[in-house]
PDB file of N, CA and C in Angstrom:
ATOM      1  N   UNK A 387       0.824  -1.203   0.000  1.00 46.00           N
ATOM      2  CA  UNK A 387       0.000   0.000   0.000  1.00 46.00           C
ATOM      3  C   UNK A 387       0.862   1.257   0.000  1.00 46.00           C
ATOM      4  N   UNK A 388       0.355   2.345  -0.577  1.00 47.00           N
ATOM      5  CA  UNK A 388       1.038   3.718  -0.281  1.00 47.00           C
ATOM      6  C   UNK A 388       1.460   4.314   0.986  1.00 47.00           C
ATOM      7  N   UNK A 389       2.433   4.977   1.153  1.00 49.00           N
ATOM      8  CA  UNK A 389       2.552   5.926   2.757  1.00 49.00           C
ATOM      9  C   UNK A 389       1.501   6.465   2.404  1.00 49.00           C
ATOM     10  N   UNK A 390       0.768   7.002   3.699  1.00 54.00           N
ATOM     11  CA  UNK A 390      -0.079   7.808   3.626  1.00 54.00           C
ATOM     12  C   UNK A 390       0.417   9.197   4.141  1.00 54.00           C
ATOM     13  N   UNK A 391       0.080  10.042   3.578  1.00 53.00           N
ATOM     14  CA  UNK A 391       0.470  11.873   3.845  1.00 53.00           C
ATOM     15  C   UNK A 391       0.314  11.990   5.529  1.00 53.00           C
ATOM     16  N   UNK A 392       1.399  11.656   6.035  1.00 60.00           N
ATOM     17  CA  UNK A 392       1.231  12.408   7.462  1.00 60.00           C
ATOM     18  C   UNK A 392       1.890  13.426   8.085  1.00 60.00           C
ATOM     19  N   UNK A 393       0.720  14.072   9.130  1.00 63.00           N
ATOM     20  CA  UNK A 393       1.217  15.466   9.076  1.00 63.00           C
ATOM     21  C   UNK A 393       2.066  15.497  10.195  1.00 63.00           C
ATOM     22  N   UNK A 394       2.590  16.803  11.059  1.00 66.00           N
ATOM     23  CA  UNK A 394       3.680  16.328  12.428  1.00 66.00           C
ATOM     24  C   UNK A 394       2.882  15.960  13.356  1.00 66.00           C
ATOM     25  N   UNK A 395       3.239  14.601  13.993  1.00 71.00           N
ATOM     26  CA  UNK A 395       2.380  14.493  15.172  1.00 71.00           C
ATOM     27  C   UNK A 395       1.887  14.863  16.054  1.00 71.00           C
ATOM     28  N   UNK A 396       0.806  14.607  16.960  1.00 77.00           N
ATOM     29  CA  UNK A 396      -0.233  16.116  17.588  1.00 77.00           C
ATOM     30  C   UNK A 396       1.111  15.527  18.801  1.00 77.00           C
ATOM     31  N   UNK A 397       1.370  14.505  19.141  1.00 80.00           N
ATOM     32  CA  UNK A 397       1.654  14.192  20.418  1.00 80.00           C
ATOM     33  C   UNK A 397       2.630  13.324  20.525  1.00 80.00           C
ATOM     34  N   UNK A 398       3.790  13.387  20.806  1.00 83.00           N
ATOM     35  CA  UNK A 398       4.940  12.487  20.815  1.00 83.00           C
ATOM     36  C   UNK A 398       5.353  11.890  22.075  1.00 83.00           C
ATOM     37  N   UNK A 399       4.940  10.584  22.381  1.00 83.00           N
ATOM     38  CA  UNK A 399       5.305   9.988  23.503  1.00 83.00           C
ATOM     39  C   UNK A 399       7.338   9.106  23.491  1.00 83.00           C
ATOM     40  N   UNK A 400       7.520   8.308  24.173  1.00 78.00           N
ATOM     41  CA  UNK A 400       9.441   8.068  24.154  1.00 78.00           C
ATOM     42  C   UNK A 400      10.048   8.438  24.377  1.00 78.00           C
ATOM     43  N   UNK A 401      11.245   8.378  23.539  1.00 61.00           N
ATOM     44  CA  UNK A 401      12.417   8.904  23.700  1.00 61.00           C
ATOM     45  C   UNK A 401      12.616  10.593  23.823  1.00 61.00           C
ATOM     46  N   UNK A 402      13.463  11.076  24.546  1.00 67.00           N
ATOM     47  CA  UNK A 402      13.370  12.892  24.082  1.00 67.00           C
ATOM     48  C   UNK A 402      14.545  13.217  23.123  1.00 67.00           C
ATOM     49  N   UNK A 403      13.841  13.970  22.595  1.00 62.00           N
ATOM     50  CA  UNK A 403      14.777  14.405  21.604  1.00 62.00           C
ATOM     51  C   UNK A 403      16.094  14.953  21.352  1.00 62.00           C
ATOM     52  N   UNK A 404      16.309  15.042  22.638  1.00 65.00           N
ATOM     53  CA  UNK A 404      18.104  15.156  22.862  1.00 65.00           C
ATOM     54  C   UNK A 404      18.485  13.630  22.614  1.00 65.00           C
ATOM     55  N   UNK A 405      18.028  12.747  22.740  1.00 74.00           N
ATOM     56  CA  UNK A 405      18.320  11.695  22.308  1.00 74.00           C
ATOM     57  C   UNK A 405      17.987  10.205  21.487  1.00 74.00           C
ATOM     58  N   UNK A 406      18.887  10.079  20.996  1.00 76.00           N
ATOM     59  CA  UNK A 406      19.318   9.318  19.634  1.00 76.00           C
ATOM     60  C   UNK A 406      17.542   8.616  19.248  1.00 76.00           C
ATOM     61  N   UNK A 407      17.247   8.388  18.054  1.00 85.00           N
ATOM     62  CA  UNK A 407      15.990   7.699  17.752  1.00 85.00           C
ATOM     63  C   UNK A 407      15.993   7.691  16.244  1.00 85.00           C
ATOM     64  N   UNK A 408      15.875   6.222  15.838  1.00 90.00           N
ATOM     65  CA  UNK A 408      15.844   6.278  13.951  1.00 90.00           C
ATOM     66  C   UNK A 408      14.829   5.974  13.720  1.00 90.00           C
ATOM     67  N   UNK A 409      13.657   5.456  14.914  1.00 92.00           N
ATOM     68  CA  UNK A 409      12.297   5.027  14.244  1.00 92.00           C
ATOM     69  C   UNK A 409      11.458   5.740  14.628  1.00 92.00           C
ATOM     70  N   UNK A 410      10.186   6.186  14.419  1.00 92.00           N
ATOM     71  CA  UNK A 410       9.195   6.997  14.864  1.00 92.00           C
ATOM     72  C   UNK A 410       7.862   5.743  14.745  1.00 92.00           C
ATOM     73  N   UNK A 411       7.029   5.800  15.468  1.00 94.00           N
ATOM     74  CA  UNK A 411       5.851   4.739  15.000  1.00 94.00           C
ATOM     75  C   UNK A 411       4.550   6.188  15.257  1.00 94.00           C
ATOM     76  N   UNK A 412       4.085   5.898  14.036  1.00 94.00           N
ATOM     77  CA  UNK A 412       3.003   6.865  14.361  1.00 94.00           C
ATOM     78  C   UNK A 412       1.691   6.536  13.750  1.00 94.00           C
ATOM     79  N   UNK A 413       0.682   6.565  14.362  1.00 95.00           N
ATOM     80  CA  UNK A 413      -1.107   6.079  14.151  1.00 95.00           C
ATOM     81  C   UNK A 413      -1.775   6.878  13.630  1.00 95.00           C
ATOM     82  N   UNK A 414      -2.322   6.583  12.517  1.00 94.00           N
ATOM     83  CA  UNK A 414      -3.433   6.883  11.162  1.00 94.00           C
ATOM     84  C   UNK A 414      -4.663   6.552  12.019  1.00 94.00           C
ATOM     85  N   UNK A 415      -5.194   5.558  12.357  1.00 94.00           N
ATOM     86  CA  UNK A 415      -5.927   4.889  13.309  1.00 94.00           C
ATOM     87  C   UNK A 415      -6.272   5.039  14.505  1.00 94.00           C
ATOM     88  N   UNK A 416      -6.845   5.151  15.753  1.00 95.00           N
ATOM     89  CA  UNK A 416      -7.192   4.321  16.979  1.00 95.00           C
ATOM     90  C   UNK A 416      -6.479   2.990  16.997  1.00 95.00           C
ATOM     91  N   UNK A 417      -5.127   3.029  17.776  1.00 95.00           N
ATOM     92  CA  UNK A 417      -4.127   1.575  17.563  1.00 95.00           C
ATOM     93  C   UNK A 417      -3.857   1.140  18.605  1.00 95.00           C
ATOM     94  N   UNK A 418      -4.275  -0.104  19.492  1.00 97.00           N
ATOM     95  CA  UNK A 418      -3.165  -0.472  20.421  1.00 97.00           C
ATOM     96  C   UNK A 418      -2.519  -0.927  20.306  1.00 97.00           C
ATOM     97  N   UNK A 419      -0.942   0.112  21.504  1.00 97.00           N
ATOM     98  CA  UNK A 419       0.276  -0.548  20.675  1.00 97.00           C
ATOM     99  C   UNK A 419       1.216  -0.776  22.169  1.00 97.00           C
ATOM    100  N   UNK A 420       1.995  -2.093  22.271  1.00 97.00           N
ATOM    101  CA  UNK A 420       2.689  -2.290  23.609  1.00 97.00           C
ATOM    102  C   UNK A 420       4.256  -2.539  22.893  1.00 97.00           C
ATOM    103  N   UNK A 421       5.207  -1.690  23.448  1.00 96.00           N
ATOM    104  CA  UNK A 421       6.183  -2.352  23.470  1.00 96.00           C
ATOM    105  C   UNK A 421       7.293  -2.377  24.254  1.00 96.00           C
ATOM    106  N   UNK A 422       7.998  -3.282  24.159  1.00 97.00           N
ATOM    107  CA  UNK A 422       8.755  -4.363  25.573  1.00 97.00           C
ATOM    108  C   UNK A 422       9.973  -4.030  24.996  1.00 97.00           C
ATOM    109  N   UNK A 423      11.472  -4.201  25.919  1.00 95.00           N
ATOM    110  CA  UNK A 423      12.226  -4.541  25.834  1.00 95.00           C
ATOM    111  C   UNK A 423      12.940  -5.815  26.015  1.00 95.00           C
ATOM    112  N   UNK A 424      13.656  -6.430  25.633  1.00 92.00           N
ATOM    113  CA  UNK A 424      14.246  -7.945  26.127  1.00 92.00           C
ATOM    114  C   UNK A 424      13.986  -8.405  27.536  1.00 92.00           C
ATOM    115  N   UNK A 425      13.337  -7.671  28.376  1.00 94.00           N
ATOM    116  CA  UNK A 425      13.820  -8.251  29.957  1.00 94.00           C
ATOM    117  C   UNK A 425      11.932  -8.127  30.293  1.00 94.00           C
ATOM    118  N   UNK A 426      11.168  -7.753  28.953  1.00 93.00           N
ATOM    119  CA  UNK A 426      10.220  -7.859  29.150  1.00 93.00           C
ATOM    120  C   UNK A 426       9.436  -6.525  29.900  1.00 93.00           C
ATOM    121  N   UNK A 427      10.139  -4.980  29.890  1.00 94.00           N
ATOM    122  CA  UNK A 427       9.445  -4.218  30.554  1.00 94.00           C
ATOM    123  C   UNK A 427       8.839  -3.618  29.515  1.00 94.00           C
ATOM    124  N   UNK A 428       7.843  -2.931  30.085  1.00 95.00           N
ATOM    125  CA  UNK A 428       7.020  -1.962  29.400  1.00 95.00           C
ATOM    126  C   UNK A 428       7.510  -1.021  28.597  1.00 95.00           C
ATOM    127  N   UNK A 429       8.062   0.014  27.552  1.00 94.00           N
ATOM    128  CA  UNK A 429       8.325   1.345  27.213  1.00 94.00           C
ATOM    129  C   UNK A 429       6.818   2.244  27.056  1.00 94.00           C
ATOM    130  N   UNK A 430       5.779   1.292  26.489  1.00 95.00           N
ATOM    131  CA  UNK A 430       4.558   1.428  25.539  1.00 95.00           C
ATOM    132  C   UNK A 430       3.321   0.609  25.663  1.00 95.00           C
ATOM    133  N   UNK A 431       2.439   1.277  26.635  1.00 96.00           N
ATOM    134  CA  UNK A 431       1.368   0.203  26.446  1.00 96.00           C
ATOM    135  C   UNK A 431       0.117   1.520  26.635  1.00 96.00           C
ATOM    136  N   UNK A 432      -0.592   1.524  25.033  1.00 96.00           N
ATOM    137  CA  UNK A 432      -1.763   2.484  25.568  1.00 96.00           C
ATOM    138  C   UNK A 432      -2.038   2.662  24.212  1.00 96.00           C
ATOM    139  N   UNK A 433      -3.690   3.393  23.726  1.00 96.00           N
ATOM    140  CA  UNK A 433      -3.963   3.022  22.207  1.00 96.00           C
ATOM    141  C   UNK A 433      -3.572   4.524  22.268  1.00 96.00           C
ATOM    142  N   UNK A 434      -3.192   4.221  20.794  1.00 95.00           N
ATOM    143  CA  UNK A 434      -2.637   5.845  20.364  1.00 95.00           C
ATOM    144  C   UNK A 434      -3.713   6.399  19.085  1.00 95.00           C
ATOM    145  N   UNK A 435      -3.877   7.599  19.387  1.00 94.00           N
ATOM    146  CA  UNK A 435      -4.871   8.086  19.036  1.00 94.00           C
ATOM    147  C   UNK A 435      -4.328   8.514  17.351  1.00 94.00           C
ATOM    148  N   UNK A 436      -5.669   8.840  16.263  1.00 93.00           N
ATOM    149  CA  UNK A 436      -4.529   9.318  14.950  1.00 93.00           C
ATOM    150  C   UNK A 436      -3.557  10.481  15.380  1.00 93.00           C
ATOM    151  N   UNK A 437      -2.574  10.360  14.678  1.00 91.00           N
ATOM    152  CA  UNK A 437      -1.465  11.454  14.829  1.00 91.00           C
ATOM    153  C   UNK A 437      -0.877  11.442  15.911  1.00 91.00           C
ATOM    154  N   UNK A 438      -1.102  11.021  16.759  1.00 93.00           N
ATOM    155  CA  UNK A 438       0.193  10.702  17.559  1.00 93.00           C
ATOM    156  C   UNK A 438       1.271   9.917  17.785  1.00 93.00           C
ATOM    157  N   UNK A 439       2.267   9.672  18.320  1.00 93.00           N
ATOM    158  CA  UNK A 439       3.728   9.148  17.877  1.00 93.00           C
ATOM    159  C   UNK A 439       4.214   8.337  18.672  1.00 93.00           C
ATOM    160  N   UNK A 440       5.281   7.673  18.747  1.00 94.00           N
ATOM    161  CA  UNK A 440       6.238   7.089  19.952  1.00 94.00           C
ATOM    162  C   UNK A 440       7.236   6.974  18.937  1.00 94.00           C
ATOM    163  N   UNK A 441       8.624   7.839  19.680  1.00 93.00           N
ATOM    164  CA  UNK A 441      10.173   7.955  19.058  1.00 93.00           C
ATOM    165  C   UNK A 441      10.597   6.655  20.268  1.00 93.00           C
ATOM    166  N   UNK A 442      10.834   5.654  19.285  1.00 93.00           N
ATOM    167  CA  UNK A 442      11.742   4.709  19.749  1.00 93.00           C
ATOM    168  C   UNK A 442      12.970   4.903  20.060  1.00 93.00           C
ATOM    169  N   UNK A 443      13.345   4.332  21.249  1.00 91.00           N
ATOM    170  CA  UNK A 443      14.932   4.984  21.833  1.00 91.00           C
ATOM    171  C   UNK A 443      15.471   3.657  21.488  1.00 91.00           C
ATOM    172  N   UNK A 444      16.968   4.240  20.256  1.00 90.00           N
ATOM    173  CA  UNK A 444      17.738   3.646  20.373  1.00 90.00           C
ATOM    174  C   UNK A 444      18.566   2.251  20.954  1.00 90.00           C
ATOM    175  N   UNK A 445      17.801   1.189  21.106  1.00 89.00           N
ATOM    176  CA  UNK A 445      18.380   0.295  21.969  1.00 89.00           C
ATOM    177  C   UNK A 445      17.984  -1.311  21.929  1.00 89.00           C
ATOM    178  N   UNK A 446      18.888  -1.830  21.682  1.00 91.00           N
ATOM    179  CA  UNK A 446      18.558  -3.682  21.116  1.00 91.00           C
ATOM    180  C   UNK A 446      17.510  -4.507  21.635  1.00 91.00           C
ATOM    181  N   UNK A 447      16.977  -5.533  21.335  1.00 94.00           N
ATOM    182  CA  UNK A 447      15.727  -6.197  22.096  1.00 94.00           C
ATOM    183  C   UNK A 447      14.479  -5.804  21.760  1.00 94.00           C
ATOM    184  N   UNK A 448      14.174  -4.345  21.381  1.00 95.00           N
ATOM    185  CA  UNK A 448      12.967  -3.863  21.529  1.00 95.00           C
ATOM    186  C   UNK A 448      11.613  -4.703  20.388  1.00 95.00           C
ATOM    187  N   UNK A 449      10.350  -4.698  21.028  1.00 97.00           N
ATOM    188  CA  UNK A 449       9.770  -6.179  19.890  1.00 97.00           C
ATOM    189  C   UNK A 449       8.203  -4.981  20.230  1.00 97.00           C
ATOM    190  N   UNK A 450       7.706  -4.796  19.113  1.00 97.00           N
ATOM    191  CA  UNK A 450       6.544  -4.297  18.803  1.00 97.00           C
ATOM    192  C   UNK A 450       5.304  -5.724  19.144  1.00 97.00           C
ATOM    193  N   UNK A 451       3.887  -4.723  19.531  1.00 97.00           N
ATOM    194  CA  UNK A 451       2.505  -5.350  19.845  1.00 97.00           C
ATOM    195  C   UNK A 451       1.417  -4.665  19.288  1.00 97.00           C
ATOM    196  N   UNK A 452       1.032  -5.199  18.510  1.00 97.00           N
ATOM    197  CA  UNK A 452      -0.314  -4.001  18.126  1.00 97.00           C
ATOM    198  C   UNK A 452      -1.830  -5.347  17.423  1.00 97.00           C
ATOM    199  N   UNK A 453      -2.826  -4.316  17.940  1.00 95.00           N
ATOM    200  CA  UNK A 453      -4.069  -5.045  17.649  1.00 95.00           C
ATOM    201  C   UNK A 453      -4.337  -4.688  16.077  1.00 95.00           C
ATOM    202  N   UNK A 454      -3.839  -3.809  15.413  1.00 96.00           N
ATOM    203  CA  UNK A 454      -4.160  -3.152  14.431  1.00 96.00           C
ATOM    204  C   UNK A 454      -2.907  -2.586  13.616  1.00 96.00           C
ATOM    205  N   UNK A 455      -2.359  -3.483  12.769  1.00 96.00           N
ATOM    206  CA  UNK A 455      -1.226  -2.712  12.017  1.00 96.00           C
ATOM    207  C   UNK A 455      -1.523  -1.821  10.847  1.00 96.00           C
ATOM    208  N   UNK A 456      -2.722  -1.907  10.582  1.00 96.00           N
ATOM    209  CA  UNK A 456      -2.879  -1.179   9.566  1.00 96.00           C
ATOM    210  C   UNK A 456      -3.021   0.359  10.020  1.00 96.00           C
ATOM    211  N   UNK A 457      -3.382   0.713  11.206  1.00 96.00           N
ATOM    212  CA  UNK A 457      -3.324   2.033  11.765  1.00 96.00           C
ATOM    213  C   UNK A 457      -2.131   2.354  12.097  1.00 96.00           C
ATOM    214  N   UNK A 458      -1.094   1.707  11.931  1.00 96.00           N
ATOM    215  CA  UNK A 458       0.647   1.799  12.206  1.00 96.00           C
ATOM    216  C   UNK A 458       1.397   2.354  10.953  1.00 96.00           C
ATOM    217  N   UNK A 459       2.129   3.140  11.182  1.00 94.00           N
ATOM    218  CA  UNK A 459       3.405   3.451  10.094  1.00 94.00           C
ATOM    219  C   UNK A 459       4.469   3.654  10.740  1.00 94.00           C
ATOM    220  N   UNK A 460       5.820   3.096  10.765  1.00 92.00           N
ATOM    221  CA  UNK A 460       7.116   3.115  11.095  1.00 92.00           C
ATOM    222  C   UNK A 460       7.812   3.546  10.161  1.00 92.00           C
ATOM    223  N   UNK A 461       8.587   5.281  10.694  1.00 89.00           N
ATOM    224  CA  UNK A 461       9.399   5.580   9.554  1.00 89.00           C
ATOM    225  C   UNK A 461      10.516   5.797  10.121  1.00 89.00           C
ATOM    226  N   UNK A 462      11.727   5.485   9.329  1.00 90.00           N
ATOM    227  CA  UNK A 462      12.883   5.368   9.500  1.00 90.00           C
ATOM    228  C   UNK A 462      13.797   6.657   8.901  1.00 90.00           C
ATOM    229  N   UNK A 463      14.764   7.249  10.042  1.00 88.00           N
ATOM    230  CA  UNK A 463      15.204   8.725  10.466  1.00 88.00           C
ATOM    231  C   UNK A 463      14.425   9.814   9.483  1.00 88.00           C
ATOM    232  N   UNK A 464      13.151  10.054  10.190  1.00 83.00           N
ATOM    233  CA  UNK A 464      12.055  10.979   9.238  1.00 83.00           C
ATOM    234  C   UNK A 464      11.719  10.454   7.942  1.00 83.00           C
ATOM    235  N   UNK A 465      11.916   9.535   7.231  1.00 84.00           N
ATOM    236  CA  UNK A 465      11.408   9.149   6.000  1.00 84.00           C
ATOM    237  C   UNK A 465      10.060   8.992   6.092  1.00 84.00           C
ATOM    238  N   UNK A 466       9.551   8.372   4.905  1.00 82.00           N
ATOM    239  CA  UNK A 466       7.872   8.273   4.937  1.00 82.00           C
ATOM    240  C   UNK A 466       7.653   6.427   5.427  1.00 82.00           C
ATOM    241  N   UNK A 467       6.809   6.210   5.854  1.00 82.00           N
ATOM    242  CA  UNK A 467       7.002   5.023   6.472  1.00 82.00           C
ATOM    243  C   UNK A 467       5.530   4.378   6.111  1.00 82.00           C
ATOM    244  N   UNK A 468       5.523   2.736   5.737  1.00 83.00           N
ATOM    245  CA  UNK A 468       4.146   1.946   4.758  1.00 83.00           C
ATOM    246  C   UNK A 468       3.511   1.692   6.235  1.00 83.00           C
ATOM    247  N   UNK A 469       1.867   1.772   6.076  1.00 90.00           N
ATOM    248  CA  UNK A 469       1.373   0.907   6.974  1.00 90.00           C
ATOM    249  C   UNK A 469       2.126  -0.663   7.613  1.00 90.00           C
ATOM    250  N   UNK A 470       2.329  -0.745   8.545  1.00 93.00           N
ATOM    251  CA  UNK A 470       2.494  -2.422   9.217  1.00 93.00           C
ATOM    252  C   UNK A 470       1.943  -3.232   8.455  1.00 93.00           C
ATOM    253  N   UNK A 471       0.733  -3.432   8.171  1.00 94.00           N
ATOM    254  CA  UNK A 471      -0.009  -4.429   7.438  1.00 94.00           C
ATOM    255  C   UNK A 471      -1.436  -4.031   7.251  1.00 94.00           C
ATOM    256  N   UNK A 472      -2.314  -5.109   7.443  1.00 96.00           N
ATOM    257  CA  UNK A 472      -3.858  -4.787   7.296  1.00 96.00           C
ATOM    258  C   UNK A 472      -4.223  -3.791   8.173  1.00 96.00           C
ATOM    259  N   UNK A 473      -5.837  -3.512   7.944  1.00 94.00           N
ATOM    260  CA  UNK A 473      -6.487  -2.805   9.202  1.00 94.00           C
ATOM    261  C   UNK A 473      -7.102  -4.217   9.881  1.00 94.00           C
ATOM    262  N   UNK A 474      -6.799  -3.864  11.358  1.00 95.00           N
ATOM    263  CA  UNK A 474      -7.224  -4.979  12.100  1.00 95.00           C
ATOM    264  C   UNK A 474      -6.513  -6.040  12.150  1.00 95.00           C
ATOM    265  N   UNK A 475      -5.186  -6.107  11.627  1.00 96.00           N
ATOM    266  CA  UNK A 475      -4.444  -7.372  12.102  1.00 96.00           C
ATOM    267  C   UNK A 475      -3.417  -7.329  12.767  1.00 96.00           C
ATOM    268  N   UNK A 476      -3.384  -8.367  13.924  1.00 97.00           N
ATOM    269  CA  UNK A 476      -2.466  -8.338  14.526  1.00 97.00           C
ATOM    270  C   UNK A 476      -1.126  -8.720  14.547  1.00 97.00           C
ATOM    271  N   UNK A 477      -0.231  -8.141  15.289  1.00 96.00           N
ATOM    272  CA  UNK A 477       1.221  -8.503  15.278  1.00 96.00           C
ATOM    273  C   UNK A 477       2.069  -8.436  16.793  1.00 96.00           C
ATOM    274  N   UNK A 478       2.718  -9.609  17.003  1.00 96.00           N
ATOM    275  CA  UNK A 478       3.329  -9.682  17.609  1.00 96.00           C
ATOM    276  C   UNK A 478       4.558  -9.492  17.576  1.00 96.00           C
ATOM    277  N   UNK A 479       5.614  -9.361  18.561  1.00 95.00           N
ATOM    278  CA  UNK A 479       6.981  -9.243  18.842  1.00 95.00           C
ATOM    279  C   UNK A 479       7.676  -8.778  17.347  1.00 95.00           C
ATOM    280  N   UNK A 480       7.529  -7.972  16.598  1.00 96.00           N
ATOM    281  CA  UNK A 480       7.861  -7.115  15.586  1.00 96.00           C
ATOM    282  C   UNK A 480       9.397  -6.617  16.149  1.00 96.00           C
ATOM    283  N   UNK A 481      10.607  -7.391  15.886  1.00 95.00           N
ATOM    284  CA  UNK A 481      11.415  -6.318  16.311  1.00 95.00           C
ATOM    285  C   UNK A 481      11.273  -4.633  15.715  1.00 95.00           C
ATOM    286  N   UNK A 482      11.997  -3.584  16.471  1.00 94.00           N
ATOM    287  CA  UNK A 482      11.802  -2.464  16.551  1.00 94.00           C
ATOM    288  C   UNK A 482      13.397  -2.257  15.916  1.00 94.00           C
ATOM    289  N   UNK A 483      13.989  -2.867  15.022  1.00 89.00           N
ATOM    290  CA  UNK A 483      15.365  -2.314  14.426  1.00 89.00           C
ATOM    291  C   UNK A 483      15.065  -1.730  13.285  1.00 89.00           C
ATOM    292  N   UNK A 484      16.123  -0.578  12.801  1.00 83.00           N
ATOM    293  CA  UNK A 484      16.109   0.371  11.762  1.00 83.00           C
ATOM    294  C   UNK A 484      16.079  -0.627  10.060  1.00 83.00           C
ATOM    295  N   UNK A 485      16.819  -1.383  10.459  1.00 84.00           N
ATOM    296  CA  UNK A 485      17.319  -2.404   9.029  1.00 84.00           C
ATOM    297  C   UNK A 485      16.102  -3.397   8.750  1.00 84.00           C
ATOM    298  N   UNK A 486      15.295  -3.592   9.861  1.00 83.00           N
ATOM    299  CA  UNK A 486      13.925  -4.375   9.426  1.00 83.00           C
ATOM    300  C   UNK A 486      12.962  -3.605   8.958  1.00 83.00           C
ATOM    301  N   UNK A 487      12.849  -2.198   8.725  1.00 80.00           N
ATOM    302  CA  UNK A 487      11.839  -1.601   7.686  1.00 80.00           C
ATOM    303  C   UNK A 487      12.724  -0.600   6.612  1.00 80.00           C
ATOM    304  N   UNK A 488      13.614  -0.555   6.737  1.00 65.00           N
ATOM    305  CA  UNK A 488      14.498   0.097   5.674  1.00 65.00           C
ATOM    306  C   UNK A 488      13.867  -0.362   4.126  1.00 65.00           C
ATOM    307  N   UNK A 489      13.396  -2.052   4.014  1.00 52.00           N
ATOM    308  CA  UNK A 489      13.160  -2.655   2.950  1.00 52.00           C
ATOM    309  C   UNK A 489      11.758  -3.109   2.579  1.00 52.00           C
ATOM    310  N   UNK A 490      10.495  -2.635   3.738  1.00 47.00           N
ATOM    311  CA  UNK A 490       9.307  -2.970   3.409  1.00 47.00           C
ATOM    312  C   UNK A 490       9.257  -4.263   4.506  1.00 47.00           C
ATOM    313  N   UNK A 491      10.466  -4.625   5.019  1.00 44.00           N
ATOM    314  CA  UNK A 491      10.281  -5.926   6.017  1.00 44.00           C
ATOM    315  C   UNK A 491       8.894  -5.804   6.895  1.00 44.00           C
ATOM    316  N   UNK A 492       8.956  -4.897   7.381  1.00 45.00           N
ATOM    317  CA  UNK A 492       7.563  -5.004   8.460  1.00 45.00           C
ATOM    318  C   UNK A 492       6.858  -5.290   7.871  1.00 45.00           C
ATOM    319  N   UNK A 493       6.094  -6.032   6.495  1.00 43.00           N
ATOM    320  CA  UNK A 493       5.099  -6.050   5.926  1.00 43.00           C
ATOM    321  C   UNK A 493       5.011  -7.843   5.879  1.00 43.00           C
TER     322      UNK A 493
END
């Protein structure tokens, strides 16, 4: 499917912007989205409304959750970024690395 035209997010939850972040995940949709690090903690658990964001911080392990990938777009250092997948389908443990959507992988 196409990126869809998105505008700057109303609301950016994560990382702060003094520091390092190559992915942005941001919702077209009403999305719930959880995500964990390797040891299993929380960074992300709450539905994100359209236009709002989570800047992924920099750091190995991290594995995406969402009820709805099609309300998802992951773009990589500001690029334009494809829906996750359908509307309404789910995905589990999605790693959160730069080199797995560089190529359409999340799909």
């Amino acid at each position: 499917p196409a990126a869809p035209d998105l505008a700057a997010p109303t609301r950016i939850f994560g990382a702060q912007t003094n520091q390092p972040s190559h992915l942005m995940i941001q919702a077209t949709r009403y999305t719930w989205v959880q995500v964990r690090d390797n040891t299993g903690e929380k960074l992300l658990d709450r539905v994100l409304k359209p236009g709002e964001a989570f800047r992924v911080p920099d750091r190995p392990g991290l594995r995406l959750r969402t009820g709805n990938a099609g309300g998802l777009v992951i773009a990589v250092d500001g690029g334009k970024g494809a829906p996750l997948g359908a509307v309404g389908q789910v995905l589990r443990d999605l790693p959160l690395e730069p080199g797995h959507f560089q190529h359409g992988a999340g799909n």
